[in-house]
Coordinates of C-alpha atoms in Angstrom, one line a residue:
X1 CA -24.0 89.4 183.8
X2 CA -27.8 88.6 183.7
X3 CA -29.4 86.9 180.9
X4 CA -31.5 90.0 180.0
X5 CA -28.3 92.0 179.3
X6 CA -27.0 89.5 176.8
X7 CA -27.6 90.6 173.2
X8 CA -26.8 88.6 170.0
X9 CA -24.6 90.6 167.7
X10 CA -26.3 90.6 164.2
X11 CA -24.4 91.3 161.0
X12 CA -24.9 94.7 159.5
X13 CA -24.7 96.3 156.0
X14 CA -21.1 97.4 155.2
X15 CA -22.4 100.6 153.4
X16 CA -25.2 101.8 155.6
X17 CA -24.4 100.1 159.0
X18 CA -28.0 98.8 159.1
X19 CA -29.2 95.3 160.1
X20 CA -29.6 93.1 157.1
X21 CA -33.4 92.6 156.9
X22 CA -34.0 91.8 153.3
X23 CA -32.8 89.2 150.8
X24 CA -32.1 89.9 147.2
X25 CA -33.4 87.2 145.0
X26 CA -31.4 88.5 141.9
X27 CA -28.1 88.5 143.6
X28 CA -28.8 85.8 146.2
X29 CA -27.5 87.9 149.2
X30 CA -28.8 89.6 152.3
X31 CA -29.1 93.4 152.2
X32 CA -30.4 96.2 154.4
X33 CA -33.6 98.3 153.7
X34 CA -31.5 101.1 152.2
X35 CA -29.8 98.9 149.8
X36 CA -33.2 97.5 148.7
X37 CA -34.2 100.9 147.3
X38 CA -31.1 102.2 145.8
X39 CA -27.9 101.2 144.0
X40 CA -27.7 98.0 142.1
X41 CA -30.6 96.5 144.1
X42 CA -33.1 99.3 143.2
X43 CA -35.0 97.2 140.7
X44 CA -34.4 93.7 142.3
X45 CA -37.0 91.7 143.9
X46 CA -36.4 91.2 147.6
X47 CA -38.1 89.3 150.5
X48 CA -37.7 89.2 154.1
X49 CA -34.7 87.5 155.5
X50 CA -36.6 85.0 157.6
X51 CA -38.7 84.0 154.6
X52 CA -35.6 83.5 152.5
X53 CA -34.0 81.6 155.2
X54 CA -37.1 79.3 155.6
X55 CA -37.3 78.6 151.9
X56 CA -33.6 77.6 151.6
X57 CA -33.8 75.5 154.7
X58 CA -36.7 73.6 153.2
X59 CA -34.7 73.2 150.0
X60 CA -31.7 72.1 151.9
X61 CA -33.7 69.5 153.8
X62 CA -35.2 68.2 150.6
X63 CA -32.3 68.3 148.2
X64 CA -29.3 68.2 150.6
X65 CA -30.0 66.5 153.9
X66 CA -32.5 64.0 152.7
X67 CA -30.4 62.6 149.8
X68 CA -27.4 62.4 152.2
X69 CA -29.5 60.5 154.7
X70 CA -30.8 58.2 152.0
X71 CA -27.2 57.7 150.8
X72 CA -26.1 56.9 154.3
X73 CA -28.9 54.4 154.6
X74 CA -27.8 52.8 151.4
X75 CA -24.3 52.6 152.6
X76 CA -25.5 50.9 155.8
X77 CA -27.5 48.4 153.8
X78 CA -24.4 47.8 151.7
X79 CA -22.3 47.3 154.8
X80 CA -24.9 44.8 156.1
X81 CA -24.9 43.1 152.7
X82 CA -21.0 43.0 152.6
X83 CA -20.9 41.5 156.1
X84 CA -23.5 39.0 155.0
X85 CA -21.5 38.2 151.9
X86 CA -18.3 37.9 154.1
X87 CA -20.1 35.3 156.3
X88 CA -21.3 33.4 153.2
X89 CA -17.8 33.5 151.9
X90 CA -16.5 31.9 155.1
X91 CA -19.2 29.3 155.2
X92 CA -18.6 28.4 151.5
X93 CA -15.0 28.1 151.9
X94 CA -15.4 25.9 155.1
X95 CA -18.1 23.6 153.3
X96 CA -15.8 23.5 150.1
X97 CA -12.8 22.5 152.1
X98 CA -14.7 19.9 154.0
X99 CA -16.1 18.4 150.8
X100 CA -12.6 18.4 149.4
X101 CA -11.4 16.5 152.4
X102 CA -14.2 14.0 152.1
X103 CA -13.8 13.5 148.3
X104 CA -10.0 13.0 148.7
X105 CA -10.5 10.6 151.6
X106 CA -12.7 8.5 149.3
X107 CA -9.9 8.5 146.7
X108 CA -7.4 7.7 149.3
X109 CA -9.5 4.9 150.6
X110 CA -9.9 3.5 147.1
X111 CA -6.1 3.7 146.5
X112 CA -5.3 2.1 149.9
X113 CA -7.7 -0.8 149.2
X114 CA -6.3 -1.2 145.7
X115 CA -2.8 -1.1 147.0
X116 CA -3.6 -3.7 149.6
X117 CA -5.4 -5.9 147.1
X118 CA -2.6 -5.9 144.6
X119 CA 0.1 -6.5 147.2
X120 CA -2.1 -9.4 148.4
X121 CA -2.2 -10.7 144.9
X122 CA 1.6 -10.6 144.6
X123 CA 2.0 -12.4 148.0
X124 CA -0.5 -15.1 146.9
X125 CA 1.3 -15.7 143.7
X126 CA 4.7 -15.7 145.7
X127 CA 3.2 -18.3 148.0
X128 CA 1.8 -20.4 145.3
X129 CA 5.0 -20.6 143.2
X130 CA 7.2 -21.0 146.3
X131 CA 4.9 -24.0 147.2
X132 CA 5.4 -25.4 143.7
X133 CA 9.2 -25.0 144.1
X134 CA 9.1 -26.7 147.4
X135 CA 7.2 -29.6 146.0
X136 CA 9.8 -29.9 143.2
X137 CA 12.6 -29.9 145.8
X138 CA 11.0 -32.5 147.9
X139 CA 10.5 -34.6 144.6
X140 CA 14.3 -34.2 143.9
X141 CA 15.2 -35.1 147.5
X142 CA 13.3 -38.3 147.1
X143 CA 14.9 -38.9 143.7
X144 CA 18.4 -38.3 145.2
X145 CA 17.8 -40.7 148.0
X146 CA 16.7 -43.3 145.4
X147 CA 19.8 -42.8 143.4
X148 CA 22.1 -42.9 146.4
X149 CA 20.6 -46.2 147.5
X150 CA 21.1 -47.5 143.9
X151 CA 24.7 -46.4 144.0
X152 CA 25.3 -48.1 147.3
X153 CA 23.7 -51.3 146.0
X154 CA 25.9 -51.3 142.8
X155 CA 29.0 -50.8 144.9
X156 CA 28.2 -53.7 147.0
X157 CA 27.6 -55.8 143.9
X158 CA 30.9 -54.8 142.5
X159 CA 32.7 -56.4 145.4
X160 CA 30.6 -59.5 145.4
X161 CA 32.1 -62.9 144.1
X162 CA 32.2 -63.4 140.4
X163 CA 29.6 -66.1 140.2
X164 CA 27.1 -64.1 142.2
X165 CA 27.8 -61.1 140.2
X166 CA 27.4 -62.8 136.9
X167 CA 24.2 -64.5 138.0
X168 CA 22.7 -61.2 139.2
X169 CA 24.2 -59.0 136.5
X170 CA 21.0 -58.4 134.5
X171 CA 19.1 -57.5 137.6
X172 CA 21.9 -55.3 138.9
X173 CA 22.1 -53.5 135.5
X174 CA 18.3 -53.1 135.4
X175 CA 18.4 -51.4 138.9
X176 CA 21.1 -49.1 137.6
X177 CA 19.0 -47.8 134.9
X178 CA 17.3 -44.3 135.6
X179 CA 15.0 -43.1 132.9
X180 CA 13.5 -40.3 134.9
X181 CA 14.1 -36.8 133.2
X182 CA 16.3 -34.4 134.9
X183 CA 14.4 -31.8 136.9
X184 CA 13.8 -28.4 135.2
X185 CA 12.3 -25.2 136.2
X186 CA 8.8 -25.0 134.7
X187 CA 7.7 -22.1 132.4
X188 CA 6.0 -19.4 134.3
X189 CA 7.8 -20.4 137.5
X190 CA 8.8 -16.7 138.3
X191 CA 6.7 -13.9 139.6
X192 CA 4.7 -12.3 136.6
X193 CA 6.1 -8.9 137.3
X194 CA 4.6 -7.5 134.2
X195 CA 1.1 -8.4 135.2
X196 CA 1.5 -6.6 138.5
X197 CA 3.6 -3.5 137.3
X198 CA 2.8 -3.0 133.6
X199 CA 1.0 0.3 133.2
X200 CA 0.1 0.1 136.9
X201 CA -0.9 3.7 137.4
X202 CA -3.0 3.7 134.3
X203 CA -4.8 0.5 135.1
X204 CA -5.5 1.8 138.6
X205 CA -6.8 5.0 137.1
X206 CA -8.9 3.1 134.6
X207 CA -10.4 1.1 137.5
X208 CA -11.0 4.2 139.6
X209 CA -13.0 5.8 136.7
X210 CA -15.5 3.0 137.1
X211 CA -16.1 3.9 140.7
X212 CA -16.5 7.7 140.2
X213 CA -19.1 9.8 138.5
X214 CA -18.6 12.5 135.9
X215 CA -21.5 15.0 135.4
X216 CA -21.4 17.0 132.2
X217 CA -23.2 20.0 133.8
X218 CA -22.2 21.2 137.3
X219 CA -24.7 23.7 138.9
X220 CA -23.5 27.1 140.0
X221 CA -24.7 27.8 143.6
X222 CA -24.0 31.5 143.2
X223 CA -26.7 31.8 140.5
X224 CA -29.4 29.8 142.5
X225 CA -32.6 31.4 143.6
X226 CA -32.6 31.8 147.4
X227 CA -35.3 29.2 147.8
X228 CA -33.1 26.6 146.0
X229 CA -30.7 24.3 147.9
X230 CA -28.0 22.4 145.9
X231 CA -26.5 19.0 146.8
X232 CA -23.0 18.8 148.0
X233 CA -21.7 17.5 144.6
X234 CA -23.6 20.4 142.9
X235 CA -25.5 18.0 140.6
X236 CA -29.1 18.4 142.0
X237 CA -31.4 21.0 143.4
X238 CA -34.4 21.1 145.7
X239 CA -36.7 23.7 147.4
X240 CA -36.0 25.0 150.9
X241 CA -38.8 25.6 153.3
X242 CA -38.2 29.4 153.1
X243 CA -36.1 32.0 151.4
X244 CA -32.5 31.7 152.7
X245 CA -30.7 34.9 153.8
X246 CA -28.3 35.0 150.7
X247 CA -26.5 38.1 149.4
X248 CA -28.1 39.5 146.3
X249 CA -25.0 39.1 144.2
X250 CA -25.2 40.0 140.4
X251 CA -25.2 36.3 139.4
X252 CA -28.2 35.3 141.5
X253 CA -31.7 35.1 140.2
X254 CA -34.2 36.7 142.5
X255 CA -37.6 36.0 140.7
X256 CA -37.4 32.8 138.7
X257 CA -36.6 29.8 140.8
X258 CA -33.8 28.6 138.6
X259 CA -30.1 27.8 138.6
X260 CA -27.5 27.8 135.9
X261 CA -24.9 25.4 134.9
X262 CA -21.4 26.6 135.8
X263 CA -20.0 26.3 132.3
X264 CA -21.3 28.1 129.2
X265 CA -21.0 27.0 125.6
X266 CA -20.2 28.9 122.4
X267 CA -19.0 26.1 120.1
X268 CA -19.1 22.4 119.6
X269 CA -21.8 19.9 120.6
X270 CA -22.9 19.3 124.2
X271 CA -25.5 16.9 125.8
X272 CA -26.7 16.6 129.2
X273 CA -29.6 14.7 130.9
X274 CA -31.9 16.2 133.6
X275 CA -34.1 14.1 135.8
X276 CA -37.2 16.2 136.7
X277 CA -38.9 13.3 138.5
X278 CA -42.4 13.9 139.7
X279 CA -42.3 17.8 139.7
X280 CA -45.5 19.3 138.7
X281 CA -43.7 22.5 137.4
X282 CA -40.3 22.1 135.6
X283 CA -38.3 23.7 132.8
X284 CA -35.0 22.8 131.2
X285 CA -33.0 24.5 128.6
X286 CA -30.4 27.2 128.0
X287 CA -30.1 30.9 128.6
X288 CA -27.9 33.7 127.2
X289 CA -24.9 34.8 129.3
X290 CA -26.4 38.2 129.3
X291 CA -29.9 37.1 130.6
X292 CA -31.7 39.3 133.0
X293 CA -31.2 37.8 136.4
X294 CA -33.2 40.3 138.5
X295 CA -37.0 40.3 138.0
X296 CA -38.8 38.3 135.3
X297 CA -36.6 36.9 132.6
X298 CA -38.0 38.3 129.3
X299 CA -35.4 37.4 126.6
X300 CA -32.4 35.2 125.9
X301 CA -34.1 31.9 127.0
X302 CA -34.9 28.6 125.2
X303 CA -36.7 25.7 127.1
X304 CA -39.3 23.0 127.3
X305 CA -41.2 22.4 130.5
X306 CA -44.4 21.4 132.2
X307 CA -47.0 23.6 134.0
X308 CA -50.7 24.1 134.1
X309 CA -51.0 20.5 133.2
X310 CA -49.5 21.1 129.8
X311 CA -46.1 20.6 128.2
X312 CA -44.6 23.7 126.5
X313 CA -41.7 24.7 124.3
X314 CA -40.8 28.4 124.4
X315 CA -38.1 30.8 123.2
X316 CA -38.2 34.6 123.7
X317 CA -38.6 35.4 119.9
X318 CA -41.6 33.1 119.3
X319 CA -45.0 32.2 120.8
X320 CA -45.3 29.4 123.2
X321 CA -45.8 26.0 121.6
X322 CA -48.0 23.4 123.3
X323 CA -46.4 19.9 123.1
X324 CA -48.8 16.9 122.7
X325 CA -47.3 14.0 124.6
X326 CA -48.7 10.6 125.0
X327 CA -46.6 9.7 128.0
X328 CA -45.0 11.5 130.9
X329 CA -41.3 12.3 130.6
X330 CA -39.2 12.2 133.7
X331 CA -35.7 12.3 132.1
X332 CA -35.0 15.0 129.6
X333 CA -32.0 15.0 127.2
X334 CA -30.8 18.4 126.0
X335 CA -28.5 18.6 123.0
X336 CA -26.9 21.8 121.9
X337 CA -25.3 21.7 118.5
X338 CA -23.7 25.2 118.2
X339 CA -22.2 24.6 114.8
X340 CA -25.7 23.6 113.4
X341 CA -27.4 26.2 115.6
X342 CA -29.9 23.8 117.0
X343 CA -31.2 23.0 120.5
X344 CA -33.0 19.7 120.7
X345 CA -35.0 18.0 123.6
X346 CA -35.7 14.3 123.9
X347 CA -37.6 12.1 126.4
X348 CA -35.2 9.5 127.5
X349 CA -37.6 7.1 129.2
X350 CA -39.7 6.7 126.0
X351 CA -37.1 7.5 123.3
X352 CA -39.3 10.2 122.0
X353 CA -38.2 13.5 120.4
X354 CA -39.9 16.5 122.1
X355 CA -38.8 19.7 120.3
X356 CA -36.0 21.3 118.4
X357 CA -35.2 25.1 118.3
X358 CA -33.2 26.5 115.4
X359 CA -31.6 29.8 116.3
X360 CA -28.6 31.9 115.4
X361 CA -26.9 31.9 118.7
X362 CA -24.6 34.9 119.0
X363 CA -23.3 34.6 122.7
X364 CA -22.5 32.0 125.1
X365 CA -25.3 30.0 126.5
X366 CA -25.6 28.3 129.9
X367 CA -27.8 25.3 130.8
X368 CA -30.4 25.9 133.4
X369 CA -33.1 24.2 135.5
X370 CA -36.2 25.7 136.9
X371 CA -38.6 23.7 139.4
X372 CA -41.7 24.7 141.0
X373 CA -42.2 22.0 143.7
X374 CA -40.9 21.6 147.2
X375 CA -41.5 17.9 147.2
X376 CA -39.1 16.5 144.4
X377 CA -35.6 17.3 143.6
X378 CA -34.2 17.8 140.1
X379 CA -30.8 16.5 139.1
X380 CA -28.3 16.4 136.3
X381 CA -27.6 12.7 135.5
X382 CA -24.1 11.5 135.4
X383 CA -22.5 10.7 131.9
X384 CA -20.4 7.7 130.8
X385 CA -16.6 7.9 131.4
X386 CA -14.1 6.0 129.3
X387 CA -10.3 6.1 128.8
X388 CA -9.0 6.3 125.3
X389 CA -5.4 5.4 124.5
X390 CA -3.8 7.0 121.4
X391 CA -0.7 5.4 119.9
X392 CA 1.7 7.7 118.1

């Protein structure tokens, strides 16, 4: 069959068997020309089918296809983000396990060294005290030989003639006298077992605490701005050369170059020290748990810092305060007293009070650091560790 003889079968009106050429805007349906001038469509507004189809195709493109394509694009972006997040999860897990291995190896090395040292101490004491016992045994052997020789001499004198015996009696009796004390085991001759074993595990732990550090605030890498790199022990931060390809997870700040502590506080007293070093821009303080993490932080923040060649104190509810300082601080102590509702800042290097906020904190707050230099890191300083024994 030739192409010219092929015709497209078009739908027709069920009432008038005519081709549907009009579209009733009132009833939203195609109709024929006869329907358009009679019956229920007599007063309805109608337009040509091709015009109606064009209008609705444009509407479908704008309100149907375009949103779906945009939604699809969003899904693709989400998939890419999830893939990126999955890779970061693997990397984080690998790095975390490696760090655990290294940290435990340090502990194992300490314990191996401590074990060897303590065993060596026991062996040294054993050798020293065995040498003392050997010396005593040698002394007793010499004393035994002296006594045996004296006994043999007395036995010879006993069988000598009477005149000789009587003439030498005093000398014989004098030789028979032995005023040396009997040998005894000295006090402390045994191994001092208590010294080696008494509270052994506790004393090893106490010594171990002198070799390890405790940091009161641990930084949360999942909150760090993409330009910040945290140390392996999560106690310091520095700038990277560029923005790292990190997932935009809800916890992460994407505008302010800041990082939060991993633990928030809503009771008690907490103190931590931050070394800001030579940074030309820095801020330390606390933020509310609900602080805005995307875009500029507008509320829920209390801090002191340095920028534009001035020292500042700021909270969201009050104007910024310029702090007049005679000397440049490098180590800042932050003290949060939740019960008294105060947050104070001190310069550790010069033992100077910087500022105190008084505020009715109503939600958990987290320590934070913000730096603006790619030259100098900032870090949380370790605290003092001690062991307290309570007797009941």
